[in-house]
CSV table of C-alpha atoms in Angstrom, one decimal:
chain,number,residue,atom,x,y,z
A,1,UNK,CA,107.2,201.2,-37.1
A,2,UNK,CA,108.9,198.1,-37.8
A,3,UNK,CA,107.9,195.6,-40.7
A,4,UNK,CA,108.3,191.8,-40.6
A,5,UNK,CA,107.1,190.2,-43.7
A,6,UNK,CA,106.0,191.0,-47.0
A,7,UNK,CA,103.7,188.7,-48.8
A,8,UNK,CA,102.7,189.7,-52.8
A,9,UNK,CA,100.8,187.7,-55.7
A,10,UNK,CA,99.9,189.0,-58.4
A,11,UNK,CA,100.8,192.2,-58.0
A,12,UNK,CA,102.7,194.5,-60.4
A,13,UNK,CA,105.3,192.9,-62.2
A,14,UNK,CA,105.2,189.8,-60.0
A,15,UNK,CA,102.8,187.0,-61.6
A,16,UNK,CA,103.1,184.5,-58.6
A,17,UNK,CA,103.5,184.8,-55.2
A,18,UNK,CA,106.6,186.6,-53.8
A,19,UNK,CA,107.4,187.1,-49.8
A,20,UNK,CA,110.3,189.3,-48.7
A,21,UNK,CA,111.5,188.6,-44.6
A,22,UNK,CA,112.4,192.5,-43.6
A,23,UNK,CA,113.7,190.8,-40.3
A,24,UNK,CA,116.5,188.8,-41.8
A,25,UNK,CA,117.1,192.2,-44.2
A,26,UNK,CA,117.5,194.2,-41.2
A,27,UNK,CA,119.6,191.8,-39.4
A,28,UNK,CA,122.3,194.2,-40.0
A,29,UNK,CA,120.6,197.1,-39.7
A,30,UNK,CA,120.6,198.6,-43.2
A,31,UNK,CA,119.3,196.9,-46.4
A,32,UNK,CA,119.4,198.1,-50.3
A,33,UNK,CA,116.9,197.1,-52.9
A,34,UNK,CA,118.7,196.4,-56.2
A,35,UNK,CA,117.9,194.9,-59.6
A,36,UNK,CA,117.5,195.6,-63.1
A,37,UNK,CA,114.8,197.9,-64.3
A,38,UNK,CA,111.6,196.4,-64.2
A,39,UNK,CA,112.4,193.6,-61.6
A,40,UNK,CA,110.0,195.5,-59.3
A,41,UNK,CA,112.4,197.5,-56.8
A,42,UNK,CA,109.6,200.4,-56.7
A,43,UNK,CA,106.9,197.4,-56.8
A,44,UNK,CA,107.8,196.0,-53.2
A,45,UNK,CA,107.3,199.5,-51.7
A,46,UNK,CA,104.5,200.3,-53.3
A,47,UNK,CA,103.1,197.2,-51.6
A,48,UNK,CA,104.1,198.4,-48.4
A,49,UNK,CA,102.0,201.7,-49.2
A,50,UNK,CA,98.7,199.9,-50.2
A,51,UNK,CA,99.1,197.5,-47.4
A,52,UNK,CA,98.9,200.3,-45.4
A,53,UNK,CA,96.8,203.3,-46.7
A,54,UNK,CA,95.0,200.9,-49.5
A,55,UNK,CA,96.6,203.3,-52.4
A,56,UNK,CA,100.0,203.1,-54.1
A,57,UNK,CA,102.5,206.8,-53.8
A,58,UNK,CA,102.6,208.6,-57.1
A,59,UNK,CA,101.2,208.9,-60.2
A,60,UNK,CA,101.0,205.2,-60.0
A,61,UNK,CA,97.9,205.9,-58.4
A,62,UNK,CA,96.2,207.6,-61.4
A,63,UNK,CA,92.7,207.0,-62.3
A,64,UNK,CA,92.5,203.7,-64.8
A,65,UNK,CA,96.0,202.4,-63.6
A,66,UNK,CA,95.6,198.8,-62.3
A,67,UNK,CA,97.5,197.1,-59.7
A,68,UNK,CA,97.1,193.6,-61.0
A,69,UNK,CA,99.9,192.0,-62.5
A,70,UNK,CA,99.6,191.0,-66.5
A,71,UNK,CA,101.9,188.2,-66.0
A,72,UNK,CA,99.1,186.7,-63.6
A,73,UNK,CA,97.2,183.2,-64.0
A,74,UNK,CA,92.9,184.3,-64.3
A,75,UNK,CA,92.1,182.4,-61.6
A,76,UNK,CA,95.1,184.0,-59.6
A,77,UNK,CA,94.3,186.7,-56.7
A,78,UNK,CA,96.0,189.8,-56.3
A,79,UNK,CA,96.7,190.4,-53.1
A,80,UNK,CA,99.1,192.1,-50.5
A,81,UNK,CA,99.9,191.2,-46.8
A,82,UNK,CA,101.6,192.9,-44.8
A,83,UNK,CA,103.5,192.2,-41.0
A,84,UNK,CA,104.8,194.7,-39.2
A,85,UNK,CA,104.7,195.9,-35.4
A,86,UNK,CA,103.6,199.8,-34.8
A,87,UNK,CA,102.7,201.5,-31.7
A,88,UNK,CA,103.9,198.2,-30.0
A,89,UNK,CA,101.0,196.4,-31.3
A,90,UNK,CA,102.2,193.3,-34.0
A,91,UNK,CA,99.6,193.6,-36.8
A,92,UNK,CA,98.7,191.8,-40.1
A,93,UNK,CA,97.2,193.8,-42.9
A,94,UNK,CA,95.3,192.2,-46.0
A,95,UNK,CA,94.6,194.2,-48.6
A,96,UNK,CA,92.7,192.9,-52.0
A,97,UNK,CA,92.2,195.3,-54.8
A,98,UNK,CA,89.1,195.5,-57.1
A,99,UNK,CA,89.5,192.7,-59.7
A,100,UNK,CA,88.1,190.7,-62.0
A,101,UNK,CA,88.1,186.8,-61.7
A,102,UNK,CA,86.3,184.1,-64.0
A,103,UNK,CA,82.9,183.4,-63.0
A,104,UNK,CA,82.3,180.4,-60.7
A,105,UNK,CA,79.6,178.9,-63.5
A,106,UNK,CA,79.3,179.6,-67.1
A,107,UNK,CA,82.1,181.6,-68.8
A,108,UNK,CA,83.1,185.1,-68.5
A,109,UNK,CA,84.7,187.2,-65.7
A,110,UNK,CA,83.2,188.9,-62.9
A,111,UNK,CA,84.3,191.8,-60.4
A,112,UNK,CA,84.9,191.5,-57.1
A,113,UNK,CA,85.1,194.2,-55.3
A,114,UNK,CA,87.9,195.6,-53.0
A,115,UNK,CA,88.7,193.3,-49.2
A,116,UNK,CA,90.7,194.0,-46.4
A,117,UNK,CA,91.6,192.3,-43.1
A,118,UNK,CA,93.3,193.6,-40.2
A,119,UNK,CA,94.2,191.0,-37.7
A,120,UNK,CA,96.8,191.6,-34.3
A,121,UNK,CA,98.9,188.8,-33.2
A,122,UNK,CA,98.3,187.6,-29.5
A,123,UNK,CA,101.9,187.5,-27.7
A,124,UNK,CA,100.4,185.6,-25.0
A,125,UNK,CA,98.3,182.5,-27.0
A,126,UNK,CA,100.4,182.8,-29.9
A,127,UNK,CA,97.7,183.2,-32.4
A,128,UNK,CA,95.8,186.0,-34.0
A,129,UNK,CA,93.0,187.8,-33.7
A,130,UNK,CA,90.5,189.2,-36.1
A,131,UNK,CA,90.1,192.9,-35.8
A,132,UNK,CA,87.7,194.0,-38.6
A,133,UNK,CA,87.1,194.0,-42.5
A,134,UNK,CA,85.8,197.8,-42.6
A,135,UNK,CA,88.0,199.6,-45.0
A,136,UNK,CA,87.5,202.9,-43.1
A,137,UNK,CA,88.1,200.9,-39.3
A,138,UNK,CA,91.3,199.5,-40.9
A,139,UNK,CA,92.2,202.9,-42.3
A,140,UNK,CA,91.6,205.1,-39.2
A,141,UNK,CA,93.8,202.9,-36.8
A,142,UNK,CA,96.4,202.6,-38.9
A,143,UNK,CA,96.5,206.0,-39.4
A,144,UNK,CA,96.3,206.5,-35.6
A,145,UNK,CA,99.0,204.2,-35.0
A,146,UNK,CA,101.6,205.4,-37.5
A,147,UNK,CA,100.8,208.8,-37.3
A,148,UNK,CA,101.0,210.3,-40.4
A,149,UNK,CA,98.7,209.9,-43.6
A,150,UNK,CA,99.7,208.4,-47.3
A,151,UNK,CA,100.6,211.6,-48.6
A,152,UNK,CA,102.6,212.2,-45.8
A,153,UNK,CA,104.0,208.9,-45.5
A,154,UNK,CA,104.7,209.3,-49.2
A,155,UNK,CA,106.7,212.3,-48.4
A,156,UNK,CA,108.1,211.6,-45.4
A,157,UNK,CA,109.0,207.5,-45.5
A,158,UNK,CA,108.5,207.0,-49.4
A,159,UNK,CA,109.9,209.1,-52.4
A,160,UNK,CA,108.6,208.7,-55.3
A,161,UNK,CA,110.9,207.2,-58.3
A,162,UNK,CA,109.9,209.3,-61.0
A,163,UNK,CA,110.0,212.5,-58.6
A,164,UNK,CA,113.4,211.9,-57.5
A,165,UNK,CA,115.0,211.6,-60.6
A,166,UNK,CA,113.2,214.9,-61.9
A,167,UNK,CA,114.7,216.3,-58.8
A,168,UNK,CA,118.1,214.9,-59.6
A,169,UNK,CA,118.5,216.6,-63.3
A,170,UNK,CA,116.7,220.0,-62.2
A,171,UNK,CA,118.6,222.9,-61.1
A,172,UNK,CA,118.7,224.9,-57.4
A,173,UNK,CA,115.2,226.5,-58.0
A,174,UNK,CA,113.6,224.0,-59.8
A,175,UNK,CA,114.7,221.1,-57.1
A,176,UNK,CA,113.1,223.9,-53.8
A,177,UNK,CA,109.9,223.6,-55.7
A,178,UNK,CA,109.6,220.3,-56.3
A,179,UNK,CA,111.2,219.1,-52.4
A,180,UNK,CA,108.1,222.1,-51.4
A,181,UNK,CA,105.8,220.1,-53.2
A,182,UNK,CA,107.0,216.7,-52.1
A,183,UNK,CA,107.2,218.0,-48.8
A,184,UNK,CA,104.4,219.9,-48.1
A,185,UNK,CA,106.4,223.2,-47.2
A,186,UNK,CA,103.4,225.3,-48.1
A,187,UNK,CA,103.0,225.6,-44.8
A,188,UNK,CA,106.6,227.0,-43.7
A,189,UNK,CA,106.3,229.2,-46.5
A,190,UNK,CA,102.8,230.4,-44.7
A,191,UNK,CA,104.5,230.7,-41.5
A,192,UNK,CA,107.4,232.8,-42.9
A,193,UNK,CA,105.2,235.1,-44.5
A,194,UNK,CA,103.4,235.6,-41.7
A,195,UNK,CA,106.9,236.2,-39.7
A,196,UNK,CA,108.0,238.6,-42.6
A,197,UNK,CA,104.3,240.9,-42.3
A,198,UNK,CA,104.8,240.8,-37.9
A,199,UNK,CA,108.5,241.8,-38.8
A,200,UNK,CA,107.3,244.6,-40.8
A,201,UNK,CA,104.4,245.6,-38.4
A,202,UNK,CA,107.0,246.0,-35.2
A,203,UNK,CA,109.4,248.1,-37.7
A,204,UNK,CA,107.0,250.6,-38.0
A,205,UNK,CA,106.0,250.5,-34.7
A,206,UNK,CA,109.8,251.0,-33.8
A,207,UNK,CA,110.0,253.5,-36.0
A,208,UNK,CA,106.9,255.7,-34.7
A,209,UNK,CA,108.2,255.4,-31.1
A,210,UNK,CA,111.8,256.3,-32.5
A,211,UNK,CA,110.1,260.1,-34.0
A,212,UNK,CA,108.0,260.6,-31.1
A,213,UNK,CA,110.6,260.5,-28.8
A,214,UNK,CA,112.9,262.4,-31.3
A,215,UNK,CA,110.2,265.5,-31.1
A,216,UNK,CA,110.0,265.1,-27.3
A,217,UNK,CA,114.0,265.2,-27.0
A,218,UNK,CA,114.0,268.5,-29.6
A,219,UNK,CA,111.3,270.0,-26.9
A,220,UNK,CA,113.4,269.6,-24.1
A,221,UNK,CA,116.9,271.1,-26.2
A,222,UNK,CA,114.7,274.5,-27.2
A,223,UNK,CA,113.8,275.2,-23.6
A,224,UNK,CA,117.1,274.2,-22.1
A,225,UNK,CA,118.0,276.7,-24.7
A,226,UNK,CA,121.7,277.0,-26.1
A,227,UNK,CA,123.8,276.5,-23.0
A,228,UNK,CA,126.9,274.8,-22.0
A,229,UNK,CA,125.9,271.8,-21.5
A,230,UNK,CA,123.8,271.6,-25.0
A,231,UNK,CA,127.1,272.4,-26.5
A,232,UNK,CA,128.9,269.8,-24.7
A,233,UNK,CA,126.4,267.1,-24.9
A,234,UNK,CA,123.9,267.7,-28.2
A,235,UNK,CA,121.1,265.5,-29.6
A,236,UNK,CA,122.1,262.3,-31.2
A,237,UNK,CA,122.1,262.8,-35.1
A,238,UNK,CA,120.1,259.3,-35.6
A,239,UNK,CA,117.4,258.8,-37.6
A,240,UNK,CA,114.4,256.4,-36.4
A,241,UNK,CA,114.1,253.1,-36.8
A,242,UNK,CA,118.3,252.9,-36.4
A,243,UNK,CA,119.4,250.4,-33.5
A,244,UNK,CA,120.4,252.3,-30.4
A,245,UNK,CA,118.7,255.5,-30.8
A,246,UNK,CA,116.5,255.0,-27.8
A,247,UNK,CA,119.7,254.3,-25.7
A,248,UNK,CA,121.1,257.3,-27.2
A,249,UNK,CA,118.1,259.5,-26.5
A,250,UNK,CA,117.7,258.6,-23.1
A,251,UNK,CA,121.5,259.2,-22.4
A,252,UNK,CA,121.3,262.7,-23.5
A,253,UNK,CA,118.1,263.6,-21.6
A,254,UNK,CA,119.9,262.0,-18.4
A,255,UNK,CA,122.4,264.6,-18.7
A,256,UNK,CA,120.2,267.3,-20.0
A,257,UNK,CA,117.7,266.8,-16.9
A,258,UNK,CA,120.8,266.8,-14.5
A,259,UNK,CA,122.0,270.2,-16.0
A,260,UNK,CA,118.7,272.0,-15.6
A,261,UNK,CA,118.5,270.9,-12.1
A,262,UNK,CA,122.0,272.5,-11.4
A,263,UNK,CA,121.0,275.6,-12.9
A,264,UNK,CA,117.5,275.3,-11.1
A,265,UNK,CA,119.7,275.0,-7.9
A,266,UNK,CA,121.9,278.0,-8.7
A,267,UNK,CA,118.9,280.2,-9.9
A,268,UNK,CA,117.0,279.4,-6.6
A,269,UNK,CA,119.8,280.6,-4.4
A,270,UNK,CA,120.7,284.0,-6.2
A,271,UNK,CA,116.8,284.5,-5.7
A,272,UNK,CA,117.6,283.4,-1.8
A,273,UNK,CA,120.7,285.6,-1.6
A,274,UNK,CA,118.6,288.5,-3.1
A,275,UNK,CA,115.7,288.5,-0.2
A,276,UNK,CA,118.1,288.3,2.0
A,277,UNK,CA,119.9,291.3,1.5
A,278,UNK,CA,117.2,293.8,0.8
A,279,UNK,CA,114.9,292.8,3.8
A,280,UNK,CA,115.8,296.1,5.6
A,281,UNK,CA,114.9,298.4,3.0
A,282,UNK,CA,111.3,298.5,2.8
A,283,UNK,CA,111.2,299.1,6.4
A,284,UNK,CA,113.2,302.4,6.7
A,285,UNK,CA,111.2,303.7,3.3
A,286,UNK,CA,108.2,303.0,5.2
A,287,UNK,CA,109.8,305.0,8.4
A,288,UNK,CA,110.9,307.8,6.3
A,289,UNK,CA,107.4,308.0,5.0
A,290,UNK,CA,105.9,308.2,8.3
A,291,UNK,CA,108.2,311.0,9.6
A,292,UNK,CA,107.7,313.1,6.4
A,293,UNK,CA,103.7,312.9,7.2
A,294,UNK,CA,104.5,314.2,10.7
A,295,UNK,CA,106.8,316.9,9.6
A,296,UNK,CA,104.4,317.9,7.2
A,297,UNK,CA,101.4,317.9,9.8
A,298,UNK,CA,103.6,319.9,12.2
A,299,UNK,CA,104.8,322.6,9.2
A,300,UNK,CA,101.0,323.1,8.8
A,301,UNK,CA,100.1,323.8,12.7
A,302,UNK,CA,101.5,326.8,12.9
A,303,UNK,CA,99.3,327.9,9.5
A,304,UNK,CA,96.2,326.4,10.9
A,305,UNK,CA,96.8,328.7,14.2
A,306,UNK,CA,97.4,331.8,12.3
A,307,UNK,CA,93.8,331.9,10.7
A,308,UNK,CA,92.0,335.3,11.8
A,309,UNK,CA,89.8,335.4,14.8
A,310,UNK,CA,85.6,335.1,14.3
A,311,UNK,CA,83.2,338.4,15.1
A,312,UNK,CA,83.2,337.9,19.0
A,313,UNK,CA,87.1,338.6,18.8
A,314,UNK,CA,87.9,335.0,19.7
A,315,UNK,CA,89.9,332.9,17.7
A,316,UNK,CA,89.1,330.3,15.1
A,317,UNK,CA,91.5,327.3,17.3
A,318,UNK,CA,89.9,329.2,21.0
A,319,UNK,CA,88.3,325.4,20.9
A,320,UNK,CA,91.7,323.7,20.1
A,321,UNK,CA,93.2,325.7,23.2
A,322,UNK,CA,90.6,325.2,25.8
A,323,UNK,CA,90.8,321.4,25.2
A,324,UNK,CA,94.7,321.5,25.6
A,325,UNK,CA,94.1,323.2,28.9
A,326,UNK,CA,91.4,320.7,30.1
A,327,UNK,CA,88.7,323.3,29.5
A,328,UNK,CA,85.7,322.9,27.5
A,329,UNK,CA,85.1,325.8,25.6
A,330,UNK,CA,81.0,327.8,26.9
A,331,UNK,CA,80.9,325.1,29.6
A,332,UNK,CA,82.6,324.9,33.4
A,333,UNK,CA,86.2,323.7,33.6
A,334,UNK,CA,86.6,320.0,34.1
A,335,UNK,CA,87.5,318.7,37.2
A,336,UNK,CA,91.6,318.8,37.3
A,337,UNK,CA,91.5,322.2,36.7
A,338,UNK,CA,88.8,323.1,39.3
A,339,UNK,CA,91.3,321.2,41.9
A,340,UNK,CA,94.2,323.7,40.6
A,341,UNK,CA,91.6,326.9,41.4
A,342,UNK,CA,90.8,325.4,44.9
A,343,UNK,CA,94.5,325.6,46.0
A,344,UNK,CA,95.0,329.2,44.5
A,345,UNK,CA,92.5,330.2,46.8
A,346,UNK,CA,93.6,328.2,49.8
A,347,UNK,CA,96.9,330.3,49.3
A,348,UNK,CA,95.1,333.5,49.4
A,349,UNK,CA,92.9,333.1,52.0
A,350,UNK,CA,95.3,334.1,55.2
A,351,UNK,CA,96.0,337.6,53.8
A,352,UNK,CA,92.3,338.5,53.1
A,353,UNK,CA,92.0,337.4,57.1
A,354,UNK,CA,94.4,339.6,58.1
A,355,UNK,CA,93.1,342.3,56.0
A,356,UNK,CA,90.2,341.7,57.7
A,357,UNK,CA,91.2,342.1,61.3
A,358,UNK,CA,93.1,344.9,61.0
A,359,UNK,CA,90.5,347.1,59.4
């Protein structure tokens, strides 16, 4: 936003009409407003501010203050134009306040009520152009085009005279206030309270991890028990929520995993070594045990055979000896032995022939 020209009568302390050209002030680039008190330093930029948002910045803007200058001729209006180029449009603001002016007939005063004008400059003809008389039209765009509203202009653009030198004579405390309420900062202060509670939030958070992980890591040193490598490499001392104890933690359970699988390793090949060597030995137990049966069995034939013969004066095992010698006992011999009787007789038979012829 750039202004151009500043155009007041009857306004404030000024009784006539007063113009100020901001373009030969800013010629140089930086201006300073300077005068005794009450030759209406504060005035000029309070005209800039009702040009703009139709209100003054401050408590100038009380209820019952007026805006019309005493000094003023009756049949003098107060009014404020304003030039200035914003948004890259060149505009021209009119503002008149509620006033009240002698009456046209009779005697007496009557009160006109508040104008405005908003009017933008046509680079190309060179002449202006009405845009409306609406106060709420003409507030809205402006407020579009700067960008900010009057009490944020106010705070931002404009400080107010009586605010700053309050602010001046306070002390440290006093002065954050009153820049927080100048400023607006109610909303930082909002935002950093709400930092402070997410803060607070991913500290406990932190912290709960930290002792769950801390009972998990205890676990794991009581059954990894109280080795060497427990004794070498213990469980950080750190309490939770401290920076680092995760990285800590995790170290040590690194080592301690790599140290049970070393004494997993070792324990698997002593059990290795051990079925190796003994594979042997259940085999000759189990051949002993088979030859003491058949001892035993054979130290008990000899007892079985002994038993005393039945009432036909035949023995008890006659059965067990006429199957050893192929014969089954009350019935004809089986056939191998018959052969073996054939061939007995065959060797007989010549010497009952010749027995037979020479009788």
């Amino acid at each position: 936003m750039r202004l151009h020209r500043l155009r007041v009568t009857a306004f404030g302390p000024f009784g006539g009409t007063q113009e100020v050209d901001f373009d030969a002030l800013s010629a140089a680039g930086l201006f300073l407003l300077h005068g005794v008190t009450g030759a209406g330093k504060t005035s000029v930029l309070d005209a800039v501010c009702y040009a703009l948002y139709g209100a003054v910045p401050g408590a100038r803007q009380s209820p019952g203050a007026v805006l019309r200058s005493d000094h003023a001729a009756p049949d003098t209006v107060t009014e404020v134009l304003l030039d200035l180029t914003v948004g890259g449009r060149r505009l021209e603001i009119t503002r008149r306040p509620q006033q009240n002016r002698p009456k046209k007939r009779g005697n007496g005063f009557t009160t006109e009520k508040a104008q405005t004008w908003l009017r933008e400059h046509d680079a190309r003809d060179g002449v202006w152009e009405a845009l409306s008389r609406s106060h709420q039209e003409v507030g809205e765009e402006i407020g579009q085009l700067v960008g900010m509203s009057r009490e944020q202009f106010c705070q931002v653009v404009l400080l107010p005279q009586g605010d700053f030198a309050k602010f001046l004579r306070s002390d440290a405390e006093a002065r954050g206030r009153l820049l927080g309420r100048l400023f607006d900062t109610g909303r930082f202060a909002a935002v950093e309270e709400r930092l402070a509670e997410l803060r607070r939030a991913a500290e406990q958070q932190v912290r709960s991890g930290d002792e769950r992980l801390l009972n998990l890591a205890q676990r794991m040193a009581q059954a990894a028990g109280d080795g060497a490598d427990a004794r070498d490499w213990p469980l950080p001392d750190r309490r939770p929520g401290e920076p680092g104890l995760a990285e800590a933690v995790l170290e040590w359970a690194a080592v301690a995993r790599a140290g049970a699988r070393e004494r997993l390793a070792v324990a698997e090949c002593a059990v290795t070594r051990a079925h190796r060597g003994g594979r042997g030995r259940p085999r000759a137990r189990g051949a002993r045990t088979a030859g003491g049966r058949l001892g035993a069995r054979r130290r008990a034939r000899p007892l079985h055979r002994a038993r005393p013969a039945g009432p036909r004066g035949r023995r008890r095992d006659a059965p067990d000896r006429a199957a050893a010698r192929g014969v089954r006992p009350g019935g004809p011999p089986r056939r191998a032995h018959r052969g073996h009787l054939r061939r007995q007789r065959a060797q007989d038979a010549p010497g009952v022939l010749r027995a037979g012829r020479a009788s």
